[in-house]
mmCIF file of C-alpha atoms in Angstrom:
data_model
loop_
_atom_site.group_PDB
_atom_site.id
_atom_site.type_symbol
_atom_site.label_atom_id
_atom_site.label_comp_id
_atom_site.label_asym_id
_atom_site.label_seq_id
_atom_site.Cartn_x
_atom_site.Cartn_y
_atom_site.Cartn_z
ATOM 1 C CA CYS A 1 42.036 65.189 23.561
ATOM 2 C CA GLU A 2 42.648 68.080 21.218
ATOM 3 C CA LEU A 3 41.845 67.403 17.572
ATOM 4 C CA SER A 4 42.671 69.432 14.492
ATOM 5 C CA ALA A 5 39.962 70.650 12.125
ATOM 6 C CA ARG A 6 40.986 67.952 9.627
ATOM 7 C CA GLU A 7 40.709 65.223 12.260
ATOM 8 C CA LYS A 8 37.284 66.468 13.331
ATOM 9 C CA MET A 9 36.108 66.491 9.721
ATOM 10 C CA THR A 10 37.264 62.884 9.248
ATOM 11 C CA LEU A 11 35.360 61.790 12.352
ATOM 12 C CA LEU A 12 32.262 63.645 11.191
ATOM 13 C CA LYS A 13 32.277 62.004 7.760
ATOM 14 C CA MET A 14 32.864 58.533 9.147
ATOM 15 C CA SER A 15 30.168 58.850 11.812
ATOM 16 C CA ASP A 16 27.309 58.822 9.323
ATOM 17 C CA LEU A 17 25.239 55.702 8.712
ATOM 18 C CA SER A 18 27.132 53.480 6.247
ATOM 19 C CA GLY A 19 24.457 53.702 3.572
ATOM 20 C CA SER A 20 20.905 54.822 2.932
ATOM 21 C CA LEU A 21 18.746 52.630 5.173
ATOM 22 C CA ALA A 22 16.319 55.076 6.693
ATOM 23 C CA GLY A 23 13.650 53.230 8.661
ATOM 24 C CA ILE A 24 15.308 49.814 8.309
ATOM 25 C CA ASP A 25 16.542 47.995 11.407
ATOM 26 C CA PHE A 26 20.119 46.644 11.424
ATOM 27 C CA SER A 27 22.573 44.998 13.785
ATOM 28 C CA PRO A 28 25.295 47.107 15.430
ATOM 29 C CA TYR A 29 28.529 47.245 13.434
ATOM 30 C CA ILE A 30 32.136 48.268 14.040
ATOM 31 C CA THR A 31 34.312 50.558 11.925
ATOM 32 C CA GLY A 32 38.058 50.988 12.299
ATOM 33 C CA TYR A 33 40.183 53.539 10.457
ATOM 34 C CA PRO A 34 43.272 55.722 10.897
ATOM 35 C CA ILE A 35 42.788 59.449 11.195
ATOM 36 C CA ILE A 36 44.971 60.576 8.297
ATOM 37 C CA ASP A 37 47.823 62.907 9.315
ATOM 38 C CA GLY A 38 46.694 62.560 12.931
ATOM 39 C CA ASN A 39 47.919 60.825 16.072
ATOM 40 C CA TYR A 40 44.913 58.571 16.608
ATOM 41 C CA TYR A 41 43.216 55.495 15.289
ATOM 42 C CA ALA A 42 39.419 55.546 15.463
ATOM 43 C CA LEU A 43 37.439 52.447 16.444
ATOM 44 C CA ALA A 44 33.691 53.060 16.396
ATOM 45 C CA LYS A 45 30.507 51.102 17.071
ATOM 46 C CA THR A 46 27.224 52.135 15.464
ATOM 47 C CA TRP A 47 23.698 51.333 16.670
ATOM 48 C CA ASN A 48 20.348 51.997 15.070
ATOM 49 C CA ALA A 49 18.363 54.817 16.741
ATOM 50 C CA PRO A 50 14.702 54.145 15.813
ATOM 51 C CA GLU A 51 13.514 56.152 18.807
ATOM 52 C CA MET A 52 14.734 59.380 17.234
ATOM 53 C CA LYS A 53 12.224 61.387 15.193
ATOM 54 C CA ARG A 54 14.428 61.907 12.136
ATOM 55 C CA PRO A 55 14.711 58.772 9.949
ATOM 56 C CA GLY A 56 18.206 57.306 9.509
ATOM 57 C CA CYS A 57 19.562 58.459 12.882
ATOM 58 C CA VAL A 58 22.211 56.350 14.595
ATOM 59 C CA TRP A 59 24.010 56.242 17.907
ATOM 60 C CA LEU A 60 27.783 56.018 17.635
ATOM 61 C CA HIS A 61 30.577 55.581 20.187
ATOM 62 C CA THR A 62 34.098 56.210 18.855
ATOM 63 C CA LEU A 63 37.248 55.210 20.738
ATOM 64 C CA LEU A 64 40.220 57.395 19.846
ATOM 65 C CA ILE A 65 43.303 55.238 20.390
ATOM 66 C CA SER A 66 46.673 56.970 20.338
ATOM 67 C CA LEU A 67 49.095 55.407 17.863
ATOM 68 C CA ARG A 68 51.549 54.864 20.687
ATOM 69 C CA LEU A 69 48.990 52.859 22.665
ATOM 70 C CA LEU A 70 47.883 51.034 19.532
ATOM 71 C CA SER A 71 51.324 49.464 19.150
ATOM 72 C CA ARG A 72 51.202 48.145 22.737
ATOM 73 C CA LEU A 73 47.714 46.653 22.834
ATOM 74 C CA LYS A 74 47.692 42.872 23.188
ATOM 75 C CA ASP A 75 44.046 41.844 22.982
ATOM 76 C CA PHE A 76 41.930 43.876 20.606
ATOM 77 C CA ALA A 77 38.873 41.668 21.126
ATOM 78 C CA ASN A 78 38.547 43.165 24.632
ATOM 79 C CA LEU A 79 38.174 46.643 23.141
ATOM 80 C CA GLU A 80 34.586 45.821 22.268
ATOM 81 C CA THR A 81 33.737 45.720 25.979
ATOM 82 C CA LEU A 82 34.520 49.454 26.155
ATOM 83 C CA PHE A 83 31.687 50.430 23.850
ATOM 84 C CA LYS A 84 28.542 51.856 25.420
ATOM 85 C CA LYS A 85 25.416 52.690 23.504
ATOM 86 C CA PRO A 86 24.705 56.396 24.007
ATOM 87 C CA ASP A 87 21.315 57.885 24.769
ATOM 88 C CA VAL A 88 20.132 61.404 25.409
ATOM 89 C CA LYS A 89 20.494 60.957 29.181
ATOM 90 C CA ASN A 90 24.177 59.873 29.371
ATOM 91 C CA LEU A 91 25.968 61.945 26.723
ATOM 92 C CA LYS A 92 28.157 63.770 29.266
ATOM 93 C CA SER A 93 29.849 60.512 30.281
ATOM 94 C CA PHE A 94 31.479 60.310 26.830
ATOM 95 C CA SER A 95 33.549 63.476 27.288
ATOM 96 C CA THR A 96 36.184 61.894 29.559
ATOM 97 C CA ALA A 97 39.075 59.572 28.700
ATOM 98 C CA ILE A 98 38.705 55.850 29.352
ATOM 99 C CA GLN A 99 41.334 54.238 31.543
ATOM 100 C CA TYR A 100 42.116 51.012 29.736
ATOM 101 C CA GLN A 101 44.445 48.358 31.098
ATOM 102 C CA SER A 102 45.754 46.205 28.263
ATOM 103 C CA THR A 103 45.756 42.499 29.076
ATOM 104 C CA SER A 104 47.437 39.546 27.448
ATOM 105 C CA ARG A 105 45.344 37.185 25.393
ATOM 106 C CA ASP A 106 44.082 34.280 27.445
ATOM 107 C CA GLY A 107 44.836 31.228 25.326
ATOM 108 C CA GLU A 108 44.162 30.621 21.663
ATOM 109 C CA ILE A 109 41.477 32.231 19.533
ATOM 110 C CA PRO A 110 38.183 30.383 20.217
ATOM 111 C CA ASN A 111 37.403 29.646 16.558
ATOM 112 C CA ARG A 112 40.841 29.268 15.006
ATOM 113 C CA ALA A 113 39.535 27.709 11.773
ATOM 114 C CA SER A 114 37.244 30.673 11.099
ATOM 115 C CA PHE A 115 40.032 33.132 11.904
ATOM 116 C CA ASP A 116 42.573 31.315 9.712
ATOM 117 C CA SER A 117 40.129 31.367 6.819
ATOM 118 C CA LEU A 118 39.708 35.128 7.169
ATOM 119 C CA VAL A 119 43.484 35.605 7.345
ATOM 120 C CA TYR A 120 43.907 33.694 4.096
ATOM 121 C CA ARG A 121 41.344 35.723 2.196
ATOM 122 C CA VAL A 122 42.537 39.095 3.461
ATOM 123 C CA TYR A 123 46.237 38.541 2.763
ATOM 124 C CA GLU A 124 45.935 36.376 -0.322
ATOM 125 C CA ASN A 125 43.937 39.216 -1.916
ATOM 126 C CA ALA A 126 46.130 41.968 -0.555
ATOM 127 C CA ASN A 127 46.378 44.285 -3.539
ATOM 128 C CA LYS A 128 42.707 45.264 -3.687
ATOM 129 C CA PRO A 129 40.083 46.306 -1.128
ATOM 130 C CA ILE A 130 37.826 43.418 -0.125
ATOM 131 C CA LEU A 131 34.053 43.127 0.144
ATOM 132 C CA PHE A 132 32.615 40.247 2.176
ATOM 133 C CA THR A 133 28.974 39.285 2.215
ATOM 134 C CA GLY A 134 27.919 38.186 5.665
ATOM 135 C CA ASP A 135 26.516 39.351 8.971
ATOM 136 C CA PHE A 136 28.081 40.491 12.221
ATOM 137 C CA SER A 137 26.234 37.587 13.842
ATOM 138 C CA ASP A 138 28.333 35.196 11.753
ATOM 139 C CA GLY A 139 31.299 35.991 14.012
ATOM 140 C CA ILE A 140 33.285 37.977 11.465
ATOM 141 C CA GLY A 141 33.279 40.968 13.830
ATOM 142 C CA GLN A 142 35.379 39.165 16.433
ATOM 143 C CA ASP A 143 37.528 37.593 13.725
ATOM 144 C CA LEU A 144 38.197 41.037 12.287
ATOM 145 C CA LEU A 145 39.302 42.405 15.653
ATOM 146 C CA ASN A 146 41.568 39.386 16.053
ATOM 147 C CA LEU A 147 42.930 39.927 12.545
ATOM 148 C CA TRP A 148 43.751 43.521 13.466
ATOM 149 C CA ASN A 149 45.322 42.307 16.709
ATOM 150 C CA TYR A 150 47.766 39.991 14.923
ATOM 151 C CA GLN A 151 49.337 42.704 12.796
ATOM 152 C CA TRP A 152 52.588 44.542 13.400
ATOM 153 C CA PRO A 153 52.208 48.205 14.516
ATOM 154 C CA ARG A 154 52.784 49.841 11.122
ATOM 155 C CA LEU A 155 50.052 47.705 9.550
ATOM 156 C CA ARG A 156 47.708 48.231 12.512
ATOM 157 C CA ARG A 157 47.938 51.979 11.983
ATOM 158 C CA THR A 158 46.845 51.849 8.345
ATOM 159 C CA PHE A 159 44.342 48.971 8.273
ATOM 160 C CA SER A 160 40.699 50.047 7.827
ATOM 161 C CA PHE A 161 37.502 48.010 8.023
ATOM 162 C CA CYS A 162 33.755 48.049 8.605
ATOM 163 C CA THR A 163 31.598 45.093 9.673
ATOM 164 C CA GLY A 164 28.389 46.637 8.349
ATOM 165 C CA SER A 165 28.736 48.580 5.089
ATOM 166 C CA PHE A 166 25.371 49.141 3.448
ATOM 167 C CA SER A 167 27.152 50.972 0.632
ATOM 168 C CA ILE A 168 30.834 51.293 -0.224
ATOM 169 C CA ARG A 169 32.694 53.302 2.417
ATOM 170 C CA TYR A 170 35.672 55.532 1.662
ATOM 171 C CA LEU A 171 38.368 57.225 3.713
ATOM 172 C CA ASP A 172 40.052 60.164 1.972
ATOM 173 C CA ASP A 173 38.661 58.952 -1.374
ATOM 174 C CA LYS A 174 40.068 55.436 -0.900
ATOM 175 C CA PRO A 175 37.842 52.462 -0.070
ATOM 176 C CA LEU A 176 38.375 50.812 3.307
ATOM 177 C CA ASP A 177 40.599 47.726 3.189
ATOM 178 C CA LEU A 178 37.856 45.335 4.221
ATOM 179 C CA GLN A 179 34.095 45.790 4.336
ATOM 180 C CA VAL A 180 31.369 43.355 5.329
ATOM 181 C CA ILE A 181 28.238 43.795 3.250
ATOM 182 C CA PRO A 182 25.172 42.395 5.050
ATOM 183 C CA LYS A 183 23.490 39.624 3.079
ATOM 184 C CA ASP A 184 20.347 41.692 2.512
ATOM 185 C CA SER A 185 22.412 44.411 0.809
ATOM 186 C CA ASP A 186 23.403 42.433 -2.302
ATOM 187 C CA LEU A 187 21.211 44.620 -4.490
ATOM 188 C CA ILE A 188 22.979 47.713 -3.210
ATOM 189 C CA ILE A 189 26.496 46.487 -3.892
ATOM 190 C CA ASN A 190 25.547 45.044 -7.255
ATOM 191 C CA SER A 191 24.481 48.493 -8.367
ATOM 192 C CA ASN A 192 27.985 49.872 -7.837
ATOM 193 C CA SER A 193 30.995 49.638 -10.084
ATOM 194 C CA LEU A 194 33.058 47.037 -8.248
ATOM 195 C CA SER A 195 35.971 46.328 -10.590
ATOM 196 C CA GLU A 196 38.426 47.760 -8.046
ATOM 197 C CA PHE A 197 37.301 45.276 -5.354
ATOM 198 C CA VAL A 198 37.716 41.618 -4.555
ATOM 199 C CA ILE A 199 34.230 40.295 -3.762
ATOM 200 C CA LEU A 200 34.029 37.217 -1.545
ATOM 201 C CA ARG A 201 30.564 35.791 -1.141
ATOM 202 C CA THR A 202 31.410 33.765 1.964
ATOM 203 C CA PHE A 203 34.238 33.862 4.452
ATOM 204 C CA SER A 204 33.892 30.661 6.475
ATOM 205 C CA ARG A 205 34.375 28.095 3.725
ATOM 206 C CA GLU A 206 37.881 27.294 2.532
ATOM 207 C CA THR A 207 38.703 26.728 -1.097
ATOM 208 C CA SER A 208 39.984 23.336 -2.168
ATOM 209 C CA SER A 209 43.295 24.785 -3.326
ATOM 210 C CA VAL A 210 45.239 27.221 -1.133
ATOM 211 C CA SER A 211 48.686 28.812 -1.269
ATOM 212 C CA SER A 212 51.546 27.058 0.481
ATOM 213 C CA TRP A 213 52.056 29.898 2.974
ATOM 214 C CA TYR A 214 48.560 29.332 4.340
ATOM 215 C CA SER A 215 49.258 25.664 5.068
ATOM 216 C CA LEU A 216 52.257 26.796 7.105
ATOM 217 C CA PHE A 217 50.227 29.512 8.806
ATOM 218 C CA LYS A 218 47.581 27.112 10.098
ATOM 219 C CA GLU A 219 50.291 25.135 11.884
ATOM 220 C CA SER A 220 51.961 28.195 13.432
ATOM 221 C CA ASN A 221 51.648 29.593 16.926
ATOM 222 C CA LEU A 222 50.014 33.007 16.530
ATOM 223 C CA GLU A 223 51.816 34.558 19.490
ATOM 224 C CA ASP A 224 55.187 33.519 18.049
ATOM 225 C CA VAL A 225 54.230 34.987 14.683
ATOM 226 C CA LEU A 226 53.141 38.274 16.287
ATOM 227 C CA LYS A 227 56.309 38.503 18.384
ATOM 228 C CA PHE A 228 58.430 38.070 15.252
ATOM 229 C CA MET A 229 56.420 40.669 13.317
ATOM 230 C CA PHE A 230 56.731 43.181 16.138
ATOM 231 C CA LYS A 231 60.511 42.716 16.162
ATOM 232 C CA TYR A 232 61.112 42.887 12.430
ATOM 233 C CA GLY A 233 58.127 44.834 11.103
ATOM 234 C CA ALA A 234 59.344 48.227 12.352
ATOM 235 C CA ASP A 235 60.945 49.027 8.980
ATOM 236 C CA VAL A 236 58.589 46.979 6.794
ATOM 237 C CA ASP A 237 55.931 48.873 4.857
ATOM 238 C CA GLY A 238 52.597 49.061 6.698
ATOM 239 C CA ASN A 239 50.620 47.537 3.867
ATOM 240 C CA ARG A 240 48.787 44.236 4.041
ATOM 241 C CA ASN A 241 50.512 43.048 0.851
ATOM 242 C CA ARG A 242 53.665 42.734 2.998
ATOM 243 C CA TYR A 243 52.055 40.324 5.464
ATOM 244 C CA VAL A 244 52.806 37.099 3.575
ATOM 245 C CA SER A 245 56.459 38.069 3.042
ATOM 246 C CA LEU A 246 56.904 38.878 6.722
ATOM 247 C CA PHE A 247 55.177 35.643 7.736
ATOM 248 C CA LEU A 248 57.414 33.632 5.386
ATOM 249 C CA ALA A 249 60.400 35.399 6.978
ATOM 250 C CA PHE A 250 59.157 34.018 10.304
ATOM 251 C CA LYS A 251 59.133 30.470 8.873
ATOM 252 C CA PHE A 252 62.525 31.041 7.224
ATOM 253 C CA ASP A 253 63.905 32.157 10.574
ATOM 254 C CA GLU A 254 62.586 28.990 12.227
ATOM 255 C CA GLN A 255 64.347 26.776 9.692
ATOM 256 C CA PHE A 256 67.551 28.828 9.360
ATOM 257 C CA TYR A 257 69.955 26.515 11.153
ATOM 258 C CA SER A 258 68.800 23.482 9.171
ATOM 259 C CA PHE A 259 69.942 24.918 5.834
ATOM 260 C CA ASP A 260 72.981 23.308 4.200
ATOM 261 C CA ASN A 261 73.836 26.344 2.089
ATOM 262 C CA ALA A 262 72.483 29.093 4.307
ATOM 263 C CA LEU A 263 74.170 31.983 2.483
ATOM 264 C CA SER A 264 72.707 31.297 -0.970
ATOM 265 C CA GLN A 265 69.278 30.461 0.481
ATOM 266 C CA THR A 266 69.228 33.627 2.578
ATOM 267 C CA VAL A 267 70.270 35.860 -0.321
ATOM 268 C CA LYS A 268 67.672 34.208 -2.573
ATOM 269 C CA PHE A 269 64.909 34.596 0.038
ATOM 270 C CA ILE A 270 65.669 38.266 0.674
ATOM 271 C CA GLN A 271 65.913 39.021 -3.032
ATOM 272 C CA GLN A 272 62.495 37.462 -3.582
ATOM 273 C CA HIS A 273 60.606 38.944 -0.629
ATOM 274 C CA PHE A 274 62.475 42.112 0.422
ATOM 275 C CA PRO A 275 64.282 43.431 -2.673
ATOM 276 C CA ASN A 276 63.998 47.066 -1.562
ATOM 277 C CA PRO A 277 67.340 47.943 0.125
ATOM 278 C CA ASN A 278 65.532 50.341 2.473
ATOM 279 C CA GLU A 279 63.037 47.773 3.759
ATOM 280 C CA ALA A 280 63.490 45.089 6.455
ATOM 281 C CA LYS A 281 66.999 46.279 7.312
ATOM 282 C CA VAL A 282 66.741 44.958 10.867
ATOM 283 C CA LEU A 283 65.819 41.509 9.587
ATOM 284 C CA LYS A 284 68.561 41.534 6.945
ATOM 285 C CA LYS A 285 71.227 42.571 9.436
ATOM 286 C CA ASP A 286 70.221 39.868 11.923
ATOM 287 C CA LEU A 287 70.265 37.209 9.195
ATOM 288 C CA LEU A 288 73.731 38.340 8.126
ATOM 289 C CA LEU A 289 75.060 38.141 11.677
ATOM 290 C CA ARG A 290 73.710 34.613 11.981
ATOM 291 C CA LEU A 291 75.188 33.693 8.619
ATOM 292 C CA PHE A 292 78.590 34.915 9.748
ATOM 293 C CA ASP A 293 78.236 33.025 13.007
ATOM 294 C CA LYS A 294 77.020 29.824 11.350
ATOM 295 C CA GLU A 295 79.942 29.511 8.941
ATOM 296 C CA LYS A 296 83.072 31.689 9.112
ATOM 297 C CA LYS A 297 83.629 31.585 5.367
ATOM 298 C CA ASN A 298 80.161 33.111 4.767
ATOM 299 C CA LYS A 299 81.583 36.450 5.829
ATOM 300 C CA TYR A 300 84.197 36.284 3.086
ATOM 301 C CA TYR A 301 81.779 35.134 0.377
ATOM 302 C CA PHE A 302 79.288 37.864 1.255
ATOM 303 C CA LEU A 303 82.025 40.506 1.272
ATOM 304 C CA ILE A 304 83.209 39.465 -2.185
ATOM 305 C CA GLN A 305 79.632 39.637 -3.491
ATOM 306 C CA ARG A 306 79.220 43.114 -2.008
ATOM 307 C CA LEU A 307 82.485 44.390 -3.511
ATOM 308 C CA SER A 308 81.673 42.984 -6.942
ATOM 309 C CA ASN A 309 78.233 44.660 -6.866
ATOM 310 C CA ALA A 310 76.538 41.328 -7.463
ATOM 311 C CA LYS A 311 72.899 41.773 -8.477
ATOM 312 C CA GLU A 312 71.633 39.320 -5.867
ATOM 313 C CA ASN A 313 73.350 41.370 -3.173
ATOM 314 C CA LYS A 314 71.507 44.618 -3.973
ATOM 315 C CA PRO A 315 68.782 44.171 -1.319
ATOM 316 C CA PHE A 316 71.562 44.388 1.308
ATOM 317 C CA ASP A 317 73.052 47.649 -0.013
ATOM 318 C CA GLU A 318 71.749 49.740 2.894
ATOM 319 C CA ILE A 319 73.185 47.404 5.532
ATOM 320 C CA GLU A 320 76.307 49.129 6.799
ATOM 321 C CA LEU A 321 79.385 46.963 7.156
ATOM 322 C CA GLU A 322 82.445 47.835 9.206
ATOM 323 C CA TYR A 323 84.791 46.763 6.447
ATOM 324 C CA SER A 324 88.071 47.245 8.304
ATOM 325 C CA LYS A 325 86.953 45.217 11.311
ATOM 326 C CA LEU A 326 85.362 42.592 9.082
ATOM 327 C CA ILE A 327 88.546 42.099 7.024
ATOM 328 C CA SER A 328 90.738 42.101 10.133
ATOM 329 C CA ASP A 329 88.530 39.458 11.714
ATOM 330 C CA LEU A 330 88.703 37.262 8.613
ATOM 331 C CA TRP A 331 92.501 37.382 8.695
ATOM 332 C CA LYS A 332 92.992 36.946 12.437
ATOM 333 C CA ARG A 333 90.653 33.951 12.533
ATOM 334 C CA GLU A 334 92.500 32.409 9.592
ATOM 335 C CA VAL A 335 89.338 32.293 7.516
ATOM 336 C CA ILE A 336 91.103 33.631 4.410
ATOM 337 C CA SER A 337 94.517 33.174 2.831
ATOM 338 C CA LYS A 338 96.999 35.946 2.070
ATOM 339 C CA ILE A 339 96.005 35.783 -1.594
ATOM 340 C CA GLU A 340 92.309 36.214 -0.689
ATOM 341 C CA LEU A 341 93.213 39.064 1.650
ATOM 342 C CA ALA A 342 95.145 40.872 -1.109
ATOM 343 C CA ASP A 343 92.268 40.300 -3.517
ATOM 344 C CA ILE A 344 89.800 41.950 -1.108
ATOM 345 C CA LEU A 345 92.049 44.976 -0.625
ATOM 346 C CA LYS A 346 92.445 45.419 -4.392
ATOM 347 C CA GLN A 347 88.657 45.510 -4.865
ATOM 348 C CA ILE A 348 87.717 47.774 -1.990
ATOM 349 C CA ASP A 349 87.587 51.571 -2.072
ATOM 350 C CA PHE A 350 89.760 53.221 0.552
ATOM 351 C CA GLU A 351 86.799 55.315 1.771
ATOM 352 C CA LYS A 352 84.917 52.157 2.756
ATOM 353 C CA LEU A 353 87.639 51.235 5.224
ATOM 354 C CA GLY A 354 86.868 54.409 7.170
ATOM 355 C CA GLU A 355 88.784 55.638 10.198
ATOM 356 C CA ASP A 356 89.993 52.135 11.011
ATOM 357 C CA ALA A 357 91.939 51.756 7.741
ATOM 358 C CA SER A 358 95.321 52.484 9.310
ATOM 359 C CA GLN A 359 94.599 50.098 12.157
ATOM 360 C CA LEU A 360 93.748 47.367 9.663
ATOM 361 C CA LEU A 361 96.848 47.866 7.521
ATOM 362 C CA SER A 362 99.121 47.870 10.561
ATOM 363 C CA SER A 363 97.852 44.431 11.601
ATOM 364 C CA ILE A 364 98.037 42.480 8.326
ATOM 365 C CA PRO A 365 100.967 41.364 6.137
ATOM 366 C CA ILE A 366 102.519 44.360 4.332
ATOM 367 C CA ASP A 367 102.917 42.509 1.036
ATOM 368 C CA SER A 368 99.099 42.297 0.812
ATOM 369 C CA TRP A 369 98.714 46.079 0.605
ATOM 370 C CA MET A 370 102.015 47.892 -0.046
ATOM 371 C CA GLU A 371 101.284 48.324 -3.775
ATOM 372 C CA LEU A 372 97.621 49.263 -3.617
ATOM 373 C CA GLU A 373 96.505 51.967 -6.023
ATOM 374 C CA TRP A 374 94.915 54.061 -3.288
ATOM 375 C CA LEU A 375 98.009 54.019 -1.015
ATOM 376 C CA THR A 376 99.283 57.508 -0.098
ATOM 377 C CA LYS A 377 102.093 58.997 2.023
ATOM 378 C CA ASP A 378 99.530 60.149 4.562
ATOM 379 C CA THR A 379 98.187 56.613 4.933
ATOM 380 C CA ILE A 380 101.698 55.189 5.318
ATOM 381 C CA LEU A 381 102.519 57.722 8.057
ATOM 382 C CA LYS A 382 99.394 56.786 10.006
ATOM 383 C CA VAL A 383 100.252 53.094 9.740
ATOM 384 C CA LEU A 384 103.831 53.693 10.917
ATOM 385 C CA LEU A 385 102.576 55.552 13.973
ATOM 386 C CA LEU A 386 100.686 52.387 14.892
ATOM 387 C CA ASN A 387 103.403 49.904 13.923
ATOM 388 C CA SER A 388 106.863 51.375 13.312
ATOM 389 C CA THR A 389 108.478 47.941 12.872
ATOM 390 C CA ILE A 390 106.990 47.775 9.378
ATOM 391 C CA VAL A 391 109.958 49.760 8.030
ATOM 392 C CA ASP A 392 112.185 46.807 8.879
ATOM 393 C CA GLU A 393 110.418 44.695 6.286
ATOM 394 C CA SER A 394 112.948 44.137 3.489
ATOM 395 C CA ILE A 395 110.232 43.765 0.871
ATOM 396 C CA ILE A 396 109.481 47.486 1.167
ATOM 397 C CA TRP A 397 112.951 48.379 -0.107
ATOM 398 C CA SER A 398 113.153 45.749 -2.810
ATOM 399 C CA ALA A 399 112.959 46.574 -6.485
ATOM 400 C CA GLU A 400 109.691 44.636 -6.642
ATOM 401 C CA ASN A 401 107.881 47.370 -4.694
ATOM 402 C CA SER A 402 106.419 49.743 -7.281
ATOM 403 C CA LYS A 403 105.402 52.166 -4.522
ATOM 404 C CA GLN A 404 108.877 52.403 -2.958
ATOM 405 C CA ALA A 405 109.073 56.118 -3.697
ATOM 406 C CA LEU A 406 106.223 56.740 -1.275
ATOM 407 C CA TRP A 407 108.201 55.136 1.530
#
């Protein structure tokens, strides 16, 4: 594949030994990182090269995974089988693309307890980079690949990690999200300024007190969680501090039809976890559609909140509503009274009704709209073209009609 000079420089920097360990043996380790401003994610495995004359040499095999393929992969643990330790005799074999057939995961993760524990620590401490003390032999390497696997595509593309950091590793001047510091390297990490990190001395032991989301997570089917995140994570920020909110949305979705007051609980949940109007729009729209389907009156209550610019409704501001069709549906299905209909029309801006405004007005009682402030001759003409019988309504010509001059 063709790489830019910037991409090549990133690969060069990240291919060095992850610390100063010249002459010291170490276990192979894996590093994963996005190539900034590029179209690839790099997954690399590093081996010691004691047979080379220069101290500190390593062998490294890097897989360049296109971002498009990255979003389709289903079993990241199998990627490790693609690594081959280079030597001076087989270097030419690394110049050709690997044909990789993605396969579905076969059953559950072997050590679910260990994986769950890692999930908790990574996402509970999501606002700082994390340093683990441990060894690849502890199984954290496989757990890390599984962790990466069970992320939605936008998070997969940004997540960075190393299972063998002998000193703090950086990508574009930012520390990797998660780094495993071998146990023998405690002296090295203690010599650094680590205030910007969360340091976890073990990863396999759970704390006695955990957050409620984690208790729910341990009982959840991972494939169902991943399927949900793939569907609704497309417009959720690719940052690991969004994982818990998206997972809780999964649990909220599971329980949706059991709620007694679904509208208030949905609005409260979205306000708490997705307050940004530009985030999770797909999720918000789907929840609204289900709210409207669950209880007809929910459509009216939500519309009134939107028109009154209610604070709790702000997270939904970027969800487009077809106001004319929505109001027409409320009236035709007898969800609202004539008084409620008139109240909606008084609050709404004419522009929000769009091209279907005339169609709406021609299909609802004239006394609900004939005196609206935004009514114009042009609007009346368009309505009459759709329903000319309106002129036969006596109320139009009564003294009570303050807009009679327009007619």
